[in-house]
Each structure stands twice: as C-alpha cells, then as structure tokens.
CSV table of C-alpha atoms and ligand atoms in Angstrom, one decimal:
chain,number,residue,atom,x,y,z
X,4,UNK,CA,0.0,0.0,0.0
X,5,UNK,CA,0.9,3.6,-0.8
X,6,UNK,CA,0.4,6.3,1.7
X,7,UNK,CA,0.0,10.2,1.1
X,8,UNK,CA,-0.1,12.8,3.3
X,9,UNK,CA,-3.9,14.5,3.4
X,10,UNK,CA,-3.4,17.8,2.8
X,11,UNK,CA,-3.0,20.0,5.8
X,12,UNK,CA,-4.4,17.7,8.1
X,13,UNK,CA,-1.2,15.8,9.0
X,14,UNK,CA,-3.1,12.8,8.6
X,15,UNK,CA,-1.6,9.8,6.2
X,16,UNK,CA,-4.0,8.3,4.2
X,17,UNK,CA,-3.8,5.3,1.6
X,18,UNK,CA,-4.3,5.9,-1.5
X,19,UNK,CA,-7.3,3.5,-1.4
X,20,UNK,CA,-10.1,4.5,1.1
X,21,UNK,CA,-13.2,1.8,1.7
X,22,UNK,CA,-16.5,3.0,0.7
X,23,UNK,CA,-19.6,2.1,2.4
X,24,UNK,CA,-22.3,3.1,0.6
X,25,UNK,CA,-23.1,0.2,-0.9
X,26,UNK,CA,-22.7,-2.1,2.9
X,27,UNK,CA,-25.7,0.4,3.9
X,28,UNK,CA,-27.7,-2.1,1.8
X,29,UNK,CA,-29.1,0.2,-0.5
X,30,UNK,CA,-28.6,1.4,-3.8
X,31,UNK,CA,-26.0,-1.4,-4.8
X,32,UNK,CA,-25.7,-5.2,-5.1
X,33,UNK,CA,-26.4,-6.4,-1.9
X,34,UNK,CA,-24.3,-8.9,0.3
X,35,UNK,CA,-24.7,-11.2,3.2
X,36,UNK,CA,-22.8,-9.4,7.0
X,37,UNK,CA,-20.3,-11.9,6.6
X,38,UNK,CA,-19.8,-10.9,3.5
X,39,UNK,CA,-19.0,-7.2,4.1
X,40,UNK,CA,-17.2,-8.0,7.1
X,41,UNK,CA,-14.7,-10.2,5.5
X,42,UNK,CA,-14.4,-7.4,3.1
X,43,UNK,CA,-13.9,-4.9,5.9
X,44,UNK,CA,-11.1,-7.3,7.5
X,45,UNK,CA,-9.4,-7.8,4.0
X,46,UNK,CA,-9.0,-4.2,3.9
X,47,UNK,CA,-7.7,-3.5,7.5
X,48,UNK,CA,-5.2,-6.3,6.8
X,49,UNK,CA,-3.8,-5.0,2.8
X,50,UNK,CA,-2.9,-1.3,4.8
X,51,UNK,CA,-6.2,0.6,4.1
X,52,UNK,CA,-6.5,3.3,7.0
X,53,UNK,CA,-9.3,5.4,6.0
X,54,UNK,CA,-12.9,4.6,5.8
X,55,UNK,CA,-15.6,6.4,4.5
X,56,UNK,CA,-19.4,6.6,5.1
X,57,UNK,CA,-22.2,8.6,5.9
X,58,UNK,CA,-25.5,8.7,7.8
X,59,UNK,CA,-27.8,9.6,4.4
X,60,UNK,CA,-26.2,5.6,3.2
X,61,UNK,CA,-29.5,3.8,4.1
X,62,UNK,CA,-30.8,6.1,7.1
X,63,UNK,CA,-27.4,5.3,9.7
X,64,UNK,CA,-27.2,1.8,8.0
X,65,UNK,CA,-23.9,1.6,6.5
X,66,UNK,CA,-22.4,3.7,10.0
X,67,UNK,CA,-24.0,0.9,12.1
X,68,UNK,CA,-22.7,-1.6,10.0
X,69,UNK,CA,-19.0,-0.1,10.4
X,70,UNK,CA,-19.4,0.4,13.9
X,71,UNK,CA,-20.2,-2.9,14.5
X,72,UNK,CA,-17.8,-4.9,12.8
X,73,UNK,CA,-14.7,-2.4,13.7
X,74,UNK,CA,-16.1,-3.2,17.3
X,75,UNK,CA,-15.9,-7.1,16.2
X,76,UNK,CA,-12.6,-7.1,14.9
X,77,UNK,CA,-11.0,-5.0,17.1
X,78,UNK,CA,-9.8,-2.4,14.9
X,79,UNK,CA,-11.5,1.0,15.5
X,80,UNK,CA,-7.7,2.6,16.5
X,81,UNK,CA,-6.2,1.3,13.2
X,82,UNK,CA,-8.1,3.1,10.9
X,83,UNK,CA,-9.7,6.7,10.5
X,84,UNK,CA,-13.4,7.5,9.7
X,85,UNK,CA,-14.5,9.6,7.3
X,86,UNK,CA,-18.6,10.3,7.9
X,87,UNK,CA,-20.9,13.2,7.1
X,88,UNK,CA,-23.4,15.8,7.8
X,89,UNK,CA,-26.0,18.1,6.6
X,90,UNK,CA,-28.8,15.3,5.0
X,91,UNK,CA,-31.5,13.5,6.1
X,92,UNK,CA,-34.2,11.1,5.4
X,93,UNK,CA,-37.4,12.7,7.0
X,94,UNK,CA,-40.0,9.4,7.6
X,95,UNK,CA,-37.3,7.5,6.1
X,96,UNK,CA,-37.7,8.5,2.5
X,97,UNK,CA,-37.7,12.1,1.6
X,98,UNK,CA,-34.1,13.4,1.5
X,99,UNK,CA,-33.4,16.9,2.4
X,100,UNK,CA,-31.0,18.9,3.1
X,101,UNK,CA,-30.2,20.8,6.4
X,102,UNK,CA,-26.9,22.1,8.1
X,103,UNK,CA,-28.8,24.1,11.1
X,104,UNK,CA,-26.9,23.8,14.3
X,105,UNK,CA,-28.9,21.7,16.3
X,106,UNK,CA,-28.8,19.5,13.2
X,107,UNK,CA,-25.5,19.1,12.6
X,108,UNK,CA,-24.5,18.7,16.4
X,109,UNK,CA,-27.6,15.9,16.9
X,110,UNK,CA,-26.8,14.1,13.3
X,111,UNK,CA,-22.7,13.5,15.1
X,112,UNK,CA,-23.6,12.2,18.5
X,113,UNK,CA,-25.9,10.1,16.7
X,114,UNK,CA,-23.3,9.0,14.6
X,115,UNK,CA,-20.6,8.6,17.2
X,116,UNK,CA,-23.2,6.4,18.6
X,117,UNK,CA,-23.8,4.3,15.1
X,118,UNK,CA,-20.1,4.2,14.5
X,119,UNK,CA,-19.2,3.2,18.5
X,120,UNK,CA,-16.3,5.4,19.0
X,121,UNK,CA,-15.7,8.4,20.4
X,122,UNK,CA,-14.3,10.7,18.2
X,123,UNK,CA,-14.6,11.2,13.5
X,124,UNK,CA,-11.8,11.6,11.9
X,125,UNK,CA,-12.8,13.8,9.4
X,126,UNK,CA,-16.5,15.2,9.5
X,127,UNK,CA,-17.7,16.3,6.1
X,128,UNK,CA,-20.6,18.9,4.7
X,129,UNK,CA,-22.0,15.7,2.1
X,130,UNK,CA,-23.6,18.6,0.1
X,131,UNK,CA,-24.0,22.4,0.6
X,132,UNK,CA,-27.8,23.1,1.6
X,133,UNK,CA,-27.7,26.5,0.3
X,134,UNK,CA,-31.3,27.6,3.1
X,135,UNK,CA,-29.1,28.0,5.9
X,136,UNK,CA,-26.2,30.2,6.2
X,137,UNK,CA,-22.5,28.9,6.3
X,138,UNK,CA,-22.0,30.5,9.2
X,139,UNK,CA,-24.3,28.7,10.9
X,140,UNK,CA,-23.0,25.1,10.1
X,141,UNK,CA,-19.7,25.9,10.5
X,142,UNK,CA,-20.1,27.4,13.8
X,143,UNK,CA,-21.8,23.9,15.0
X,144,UNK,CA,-18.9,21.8,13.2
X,145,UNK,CA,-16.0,24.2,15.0
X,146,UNK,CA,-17.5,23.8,18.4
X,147,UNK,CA,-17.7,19.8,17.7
X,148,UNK,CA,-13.7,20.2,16.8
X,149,UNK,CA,-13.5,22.4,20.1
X,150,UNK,CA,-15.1,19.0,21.9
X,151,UNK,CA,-12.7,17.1,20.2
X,152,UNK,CA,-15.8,15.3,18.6
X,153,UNK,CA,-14.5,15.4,15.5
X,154,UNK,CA,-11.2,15.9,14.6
X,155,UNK,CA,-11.1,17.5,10.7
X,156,UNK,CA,-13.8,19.4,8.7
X,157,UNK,CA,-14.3,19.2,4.8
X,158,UNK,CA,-16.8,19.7,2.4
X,159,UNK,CA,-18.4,17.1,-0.7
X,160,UNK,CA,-20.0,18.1,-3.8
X,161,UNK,CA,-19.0,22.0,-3.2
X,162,UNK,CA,-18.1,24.8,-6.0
X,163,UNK,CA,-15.2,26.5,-5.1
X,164,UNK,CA,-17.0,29.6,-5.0
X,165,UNK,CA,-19.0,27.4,-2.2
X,166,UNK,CA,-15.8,26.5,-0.6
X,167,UNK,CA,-14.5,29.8,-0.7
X,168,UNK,CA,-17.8,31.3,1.0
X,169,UNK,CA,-17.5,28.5,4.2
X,170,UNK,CA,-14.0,29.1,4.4
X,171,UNK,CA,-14.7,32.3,5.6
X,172,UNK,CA,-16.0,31.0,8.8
X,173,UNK,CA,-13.4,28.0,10.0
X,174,UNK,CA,-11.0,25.7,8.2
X,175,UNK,CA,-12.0,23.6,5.4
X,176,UNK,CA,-9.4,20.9,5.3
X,177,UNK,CA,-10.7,18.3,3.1
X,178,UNK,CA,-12.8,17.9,-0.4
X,179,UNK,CA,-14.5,14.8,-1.4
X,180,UNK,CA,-15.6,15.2,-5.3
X,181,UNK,CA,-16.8,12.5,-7.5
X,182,UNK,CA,-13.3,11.8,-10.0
X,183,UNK,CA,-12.5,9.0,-12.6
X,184,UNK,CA,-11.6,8.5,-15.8
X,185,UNK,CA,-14.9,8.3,-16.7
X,186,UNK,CA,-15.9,11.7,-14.9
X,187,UNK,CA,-13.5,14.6,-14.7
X,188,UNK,CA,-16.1,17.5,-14.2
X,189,UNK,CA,-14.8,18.1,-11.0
X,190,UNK,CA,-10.8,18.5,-12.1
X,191,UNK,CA,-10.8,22.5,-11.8
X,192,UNK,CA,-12.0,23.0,-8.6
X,193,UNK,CA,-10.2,19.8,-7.7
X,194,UNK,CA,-6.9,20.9,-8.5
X,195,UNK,CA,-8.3,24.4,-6.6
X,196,UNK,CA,-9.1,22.3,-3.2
X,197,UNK,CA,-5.4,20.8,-3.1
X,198,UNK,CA,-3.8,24.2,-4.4
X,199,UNK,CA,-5.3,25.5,-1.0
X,200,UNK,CA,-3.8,22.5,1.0
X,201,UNK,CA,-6.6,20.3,1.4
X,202,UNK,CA,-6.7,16.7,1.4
X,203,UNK,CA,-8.9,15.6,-2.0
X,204,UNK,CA,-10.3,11.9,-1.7
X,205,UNK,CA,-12.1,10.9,-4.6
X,206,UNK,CA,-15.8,8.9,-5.1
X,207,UNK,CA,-17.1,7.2,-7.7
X,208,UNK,CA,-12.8,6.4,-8.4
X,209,UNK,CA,-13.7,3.3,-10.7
X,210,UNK,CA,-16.9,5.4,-12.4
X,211,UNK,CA,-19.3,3.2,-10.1
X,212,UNK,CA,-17.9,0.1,-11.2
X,213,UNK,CA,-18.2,0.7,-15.1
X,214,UNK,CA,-14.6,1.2,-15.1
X,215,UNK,CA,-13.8,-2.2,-13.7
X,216,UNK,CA,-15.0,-3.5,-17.2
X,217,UNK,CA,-17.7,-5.5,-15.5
X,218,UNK,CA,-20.2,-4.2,-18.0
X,219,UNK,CA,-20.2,-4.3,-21.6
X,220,UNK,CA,-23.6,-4.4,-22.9
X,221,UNK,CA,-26.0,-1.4,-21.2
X,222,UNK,CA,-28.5,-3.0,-19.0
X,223,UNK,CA,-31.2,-1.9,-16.8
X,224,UNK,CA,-31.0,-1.3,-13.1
X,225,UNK,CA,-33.6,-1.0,-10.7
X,226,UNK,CA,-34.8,2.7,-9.8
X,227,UNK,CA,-33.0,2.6,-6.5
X,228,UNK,CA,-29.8,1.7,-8.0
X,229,UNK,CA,-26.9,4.4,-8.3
X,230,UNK,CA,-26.4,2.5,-11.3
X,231,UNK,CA,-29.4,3.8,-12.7
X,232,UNK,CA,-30.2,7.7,-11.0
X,233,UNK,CA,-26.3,8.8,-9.6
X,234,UNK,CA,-23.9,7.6,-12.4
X,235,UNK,CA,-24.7,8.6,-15.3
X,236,UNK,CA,-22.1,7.0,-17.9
X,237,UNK,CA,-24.2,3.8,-17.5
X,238,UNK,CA,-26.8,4.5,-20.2
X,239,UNK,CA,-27.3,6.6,-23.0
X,240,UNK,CA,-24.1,7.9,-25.2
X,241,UNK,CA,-21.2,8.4,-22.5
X,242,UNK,CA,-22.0,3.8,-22.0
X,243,UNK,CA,-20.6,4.1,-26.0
X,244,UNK,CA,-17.7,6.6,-24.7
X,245,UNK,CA,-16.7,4.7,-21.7
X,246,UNK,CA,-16.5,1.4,-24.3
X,247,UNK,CA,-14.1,3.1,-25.8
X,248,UNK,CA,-12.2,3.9,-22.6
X,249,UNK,CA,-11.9,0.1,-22.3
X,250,UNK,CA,-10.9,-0.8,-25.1
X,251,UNK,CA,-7.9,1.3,-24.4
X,252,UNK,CA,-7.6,-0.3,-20.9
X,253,UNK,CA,-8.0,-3.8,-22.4
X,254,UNK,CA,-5.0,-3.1,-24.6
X,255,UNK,CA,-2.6,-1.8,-21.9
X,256,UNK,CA,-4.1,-4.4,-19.4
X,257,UNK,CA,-2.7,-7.3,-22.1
X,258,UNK,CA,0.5,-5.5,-22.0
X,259,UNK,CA,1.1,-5.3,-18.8
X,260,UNK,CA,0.2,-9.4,-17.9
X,261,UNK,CA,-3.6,-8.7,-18.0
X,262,UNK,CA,-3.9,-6.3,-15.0
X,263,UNK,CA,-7.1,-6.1,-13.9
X,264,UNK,CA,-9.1,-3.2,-15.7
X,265,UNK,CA,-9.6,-1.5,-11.9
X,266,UNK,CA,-6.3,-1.7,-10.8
X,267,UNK,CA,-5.8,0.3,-14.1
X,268,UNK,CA,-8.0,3.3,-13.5
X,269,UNK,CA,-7.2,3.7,-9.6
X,270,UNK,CA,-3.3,3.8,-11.0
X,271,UNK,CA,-4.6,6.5,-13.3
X,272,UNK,CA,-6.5,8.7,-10.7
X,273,UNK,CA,-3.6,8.3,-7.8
X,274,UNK,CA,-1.4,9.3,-10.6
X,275,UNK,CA,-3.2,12.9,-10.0
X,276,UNK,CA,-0.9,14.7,-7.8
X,277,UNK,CA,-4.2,16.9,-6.3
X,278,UNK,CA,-5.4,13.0,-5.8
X,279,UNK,CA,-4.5,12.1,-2.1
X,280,UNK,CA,-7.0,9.0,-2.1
X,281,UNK,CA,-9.3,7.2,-4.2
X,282,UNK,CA,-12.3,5.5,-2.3
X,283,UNK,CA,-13.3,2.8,-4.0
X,284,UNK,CA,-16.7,1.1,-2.5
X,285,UNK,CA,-16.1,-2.7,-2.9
X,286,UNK,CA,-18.0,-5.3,-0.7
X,287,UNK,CA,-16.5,-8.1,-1.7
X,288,UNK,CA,-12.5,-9.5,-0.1
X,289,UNK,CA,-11.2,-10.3,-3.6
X,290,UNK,CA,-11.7,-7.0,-5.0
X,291,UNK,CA,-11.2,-5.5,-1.8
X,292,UNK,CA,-7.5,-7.3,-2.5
X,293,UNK,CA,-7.5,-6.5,-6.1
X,294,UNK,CA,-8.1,-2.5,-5.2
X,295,UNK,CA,-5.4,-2.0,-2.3
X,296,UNK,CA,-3.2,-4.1,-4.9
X,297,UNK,CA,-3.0,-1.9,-7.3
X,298,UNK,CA,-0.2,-0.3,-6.1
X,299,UNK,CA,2.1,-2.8,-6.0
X,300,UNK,CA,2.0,-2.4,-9.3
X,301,UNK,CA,3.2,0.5,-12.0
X,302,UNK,CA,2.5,2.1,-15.6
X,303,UNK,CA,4.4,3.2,-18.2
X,304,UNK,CA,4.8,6.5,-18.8
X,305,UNK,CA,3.6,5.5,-22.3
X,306,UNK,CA,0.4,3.4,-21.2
X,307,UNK,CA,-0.4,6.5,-18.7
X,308,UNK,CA,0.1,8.8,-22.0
X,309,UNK,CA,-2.4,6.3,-24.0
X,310,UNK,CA,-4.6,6.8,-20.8
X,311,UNK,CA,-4.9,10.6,-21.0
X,312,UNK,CA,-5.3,10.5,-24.3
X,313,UNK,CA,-8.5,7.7,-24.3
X,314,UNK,CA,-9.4,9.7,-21.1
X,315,UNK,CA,-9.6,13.3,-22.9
X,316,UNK,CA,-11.2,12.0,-25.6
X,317,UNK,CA,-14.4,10.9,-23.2
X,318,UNK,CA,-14.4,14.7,-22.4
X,319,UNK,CA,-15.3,16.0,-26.0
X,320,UNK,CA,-18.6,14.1,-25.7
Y,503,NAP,N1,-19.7,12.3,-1.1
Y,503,NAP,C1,-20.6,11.8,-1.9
Y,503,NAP,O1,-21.6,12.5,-2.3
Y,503,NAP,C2,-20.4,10.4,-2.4
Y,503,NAP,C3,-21.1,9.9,-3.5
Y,503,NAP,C4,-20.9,8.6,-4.0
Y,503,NAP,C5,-20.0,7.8,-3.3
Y,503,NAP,N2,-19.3,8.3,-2.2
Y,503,NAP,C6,-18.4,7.4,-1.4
Y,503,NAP,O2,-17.5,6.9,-2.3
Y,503,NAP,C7,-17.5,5.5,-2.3
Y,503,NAP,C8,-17.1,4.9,-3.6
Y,503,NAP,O3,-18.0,5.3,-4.6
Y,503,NAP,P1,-19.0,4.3,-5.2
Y,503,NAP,O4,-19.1,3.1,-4.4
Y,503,NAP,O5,-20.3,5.1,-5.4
Y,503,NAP,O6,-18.4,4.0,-6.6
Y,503,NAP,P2,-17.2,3.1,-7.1
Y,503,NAP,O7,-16.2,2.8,-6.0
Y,503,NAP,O8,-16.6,3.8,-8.3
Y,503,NAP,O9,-17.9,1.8,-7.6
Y,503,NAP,C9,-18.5,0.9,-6.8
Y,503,NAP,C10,-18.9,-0.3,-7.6
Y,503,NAP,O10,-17.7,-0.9,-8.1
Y,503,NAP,C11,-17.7,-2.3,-7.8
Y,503,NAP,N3,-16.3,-2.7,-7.6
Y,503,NAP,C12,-15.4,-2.3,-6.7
Y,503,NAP,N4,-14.2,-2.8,-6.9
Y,503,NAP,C13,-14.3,-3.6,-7.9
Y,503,NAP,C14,-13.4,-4.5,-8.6
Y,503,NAP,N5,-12.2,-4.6,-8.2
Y,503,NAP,N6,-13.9,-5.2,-9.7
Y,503,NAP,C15,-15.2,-5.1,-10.1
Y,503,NAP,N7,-16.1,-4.3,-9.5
Y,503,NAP,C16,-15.7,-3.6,-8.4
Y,503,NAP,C17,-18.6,-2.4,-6.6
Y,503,NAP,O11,-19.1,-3.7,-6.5
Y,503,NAP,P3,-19.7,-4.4,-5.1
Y,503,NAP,O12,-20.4,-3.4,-4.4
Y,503,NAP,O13,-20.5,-5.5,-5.7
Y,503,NAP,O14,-18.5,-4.9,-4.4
Y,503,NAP,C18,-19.7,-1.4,-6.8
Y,503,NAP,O15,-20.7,-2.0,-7.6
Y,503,NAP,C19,-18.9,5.2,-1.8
Y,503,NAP,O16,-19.0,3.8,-1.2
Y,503,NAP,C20,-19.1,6.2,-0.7
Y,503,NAP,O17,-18.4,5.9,0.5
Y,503,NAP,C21,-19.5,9.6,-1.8
C-alpha cells in the first residue's frame, strides 16, 4: 500500500479508502454481513486506514454496520473515519438537506453512537444546503472540533466559489468530489481544493464500477440503484464513450500481464498529484484485494500517455 499525506491535516492516508455506501444495503448489489465483514477485514489487513461513510447511506445503516464490525474485529484505533453531515431522510424517504446547528451537532452524536467510538476523523458537509447560512453550520462543526468530537472538517460536492464562501467562517481541510476517468467534471475545482492545501479523496474512483470493465452491454437497473439515478455514464451515449475507454484499458491491461481493468483506472486517478485517495466502495474480499493491490504495481509513462489520451477524448462528448 501507498500512503499520502492528506493535505493539511497531518493525517496519512492510503491511496485506497473503503466506501460504504453500498454495505448500507441500498442502492447497490447487496451482500450477506459476513460478506461485508470479511471485506472490511481484507481491507484493514492490505494497509487501508481510512474509511468512508455517511449517515444519508441507508438512514445510519452503512455507519452501524462499520461500527459494529470495527467493534468485532477489534480495529477502530487502526483506521480513520470519514462520515458526514447536513442530509437527512425525513420518515425515512424524503431526503433533504439541512446544516442548522442543532442539526449538525444531533446528526454526530448520533453518529458517534452508530459508528461506536468516540471521536470522527474527518466530518464532512456531504452537500451544501444552500437555506441556511454557512455561518451557521460551520459554527456547530468548530464547536464539535473544540469537543474534540470530530477531529477535521471538509466539504463534498461544493463549487469552489462554495468552498471559498464556508472558508470564511473555519477551516476547510478536506474535499470529497466525484473523479475518474470516466468523470473529470470536477478536475478545476479539484486541483483548486489541493492548491489550498486540502486533502482531495475521490468517489465514484472506478466510475461506479463501469470502469472495472464488469459491464459491456447497457442493461437496466432498478430505480433505487446508483447505477441507474447517480452515475450517469451507464446509459445513453457516454456507455458508447466509456466502451471506448476500455478498449484502451483492455489493450494496456494485455501489455502489462492482463492487470485487472480497476487496478488500471485507480493507478490513473492516484497518478493525480491533487489525488491524495481514491475510495473505491467494494463489498467483496477479492476485489477489496485486487483495489489495495493496485499499487504494488506500475504504468508506463507510455500506457499512462495512452490513458490521457482515451481519457480526454471521453471529455469532448
Ligand atoms: N460524497 C458523496 O456524495 C459520495 C457519492 C458517492 C459515493 N461516495 C463514497 O465513495 C464510495 C465509492 O464510490 P461508489 O461506491 O459510489 O463507486 P465506485 O467505487 O466507483 O464503484 C462501486 C462499484 O464498483 C464495484 N467494484 C469495486 N471494486 C471492484 C473490482 N475490483 N472489480 C469489479 N467491481 C468492483 C462495486 O461492487 P460491489 O459493491 O458489488 O463490491 C460497486 O458496484 C462510496 O461507497 C461512498 O463511500 C460519496
């Protein structure tokens, strides 16, 4: 495993993070707890140290679920949690967003409650509800820092001019945006967030899975699925653009003693030097193993050229 440091925060972080969205049981492929747990140990033991999750992943489901099993294995002190703030499920449907005080202060004792420890990590905004003012959220996230509650603040899905607005009012040490080579939207304000010295962790770092080369043919997903209403290259003409993309991969993966397609496209985002981790949500050990392993491994500066090029070309669509 490769570590980075995370911006300002002093923290070192792999360059793979779990995801946990999809061990919340909702919106992905779902697994049996032994399952996820093996997958949770597999990662522990290849070096990951940072995890990621949020209350909005099934209603607290995917925190409870981490809690647990760190609590089972043993390991809460060996690796660091990213959760979030600022969304909820009202009646456990409708989403909204909400970063009042009392909100954001009651949604992290109810995580440090979900997640069984004592202290986050890193707390992030997970998207910028733009009723209540900064000011107000921020002041509730510095006094939980004061409390030692949480340890780091960052933001998810913000514009810079967003991130320059809340960075009037506290430190912003972190950005989570969604980055792959299948969705570089995000690159300016990216580059931006680590220009100011904050630790960038990508989502959606293998394009949701499309970029593992798991799906050639466009199928259909059910409503709930990300697959179907938060990625969008699955369907319609970027599915034709991202075929393209693979064919590229495939060619480089021959080369280079077929390496799996993922490996290839986390080696490609961590190659970003405004990258400082990729999070990757796998639920599974082997690809878990096949992730964290990707950086045992190297491209050539010729393959990574081919990369950028295949990569730039999904851009003109
Ligand atoms: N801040 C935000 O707004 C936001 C939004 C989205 C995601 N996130 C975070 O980022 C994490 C990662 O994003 P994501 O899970 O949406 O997308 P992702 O990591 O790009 O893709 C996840 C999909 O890839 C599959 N996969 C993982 N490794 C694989 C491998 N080696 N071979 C084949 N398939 C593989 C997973 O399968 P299985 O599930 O079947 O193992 C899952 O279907 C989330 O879990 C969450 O923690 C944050």
């Amino acid at each position: 495993m490769q570590y980075r440091t995370f911006g300002k925060t002093g923290m070192k972080v792999s360059a793979v993070t779990l995801g946990t969205w999809g061990m919340g049981g909702v919106g992905w492929d779902v697994y049996d707890d032994e399952v996820k747990e093996d997958a949770l140990k597999a990662a522990w033991e290849e070096g990951i140290n940072l995890i990621d999750t949020a209350p909005a992943y099934n209603n607290g489901e995917a925190e409870r679920f981490l809690g647990r099993t760190l609590k089972k294995l043993g390991i809460r002190n060996d690796v660091q949690i990213a959760t979030k703030c600022g969304n909820f499920f009202v009646d456990g449907k409708i989403y909204v967003r909400d970063g009042r005080y009392e909100k954001i202060v009651g949604q992290c004792e109810e995580s440090l409650r979900n997640l069984q420890t004592d202290h986050i990590d890193l707390m992030l905004i997970h998207w910028p509800d733009l009723k209540t003012p900064f000011e107000e959220t921020m002041d509730a996230l510095n006094h939980l820092k004061k409390e030692g509650k949480i340890l780091h603040i960052g933001v998810s899905n913000f514009t810079v001019e967003q991130m320059q607005q809340i960075g009037q009012f506290g430190e912003i040490e972190a950005f989570q945006p969604q980055y792959s080579m299948a969705f570089r939207e995000h690159e300016e304000a990216i580059r931006w967030a680590a220009g100011q010295g904050m630790g960038v962790m990508t989502y959606g770092s293998l394009g949701g899975g499309i970029l593992s080369g798991r799906y050639r043919e466009e199928r259909e997903f059910a409503e709930t699925d990300s697959r179907h209403r938060f990625y969008k290259h699955f369907h319609g003409p970027m599915f034709g653009k991202v075929m393209e993309l693979l064919a590229v991969m495939d060619e480089i993966s021959e080369r280079n003693d077929d390496m799996p397609l993922s490996q290839i496209a986390l080696l490609w985002c961590y190659s970003r030097p405004f990258v400082s981790t990729c999070i990757t949500g796998a639920q599974k050990r082997e690809r878990v193993q096949e992730n964290a392993r990707a950086f045992e491994r190297e491209l050539s500066a010729e393959d990574m050229k081919l990369l950028d090029e295949a990569v730039g070309k999904l851009s003109e669509v």
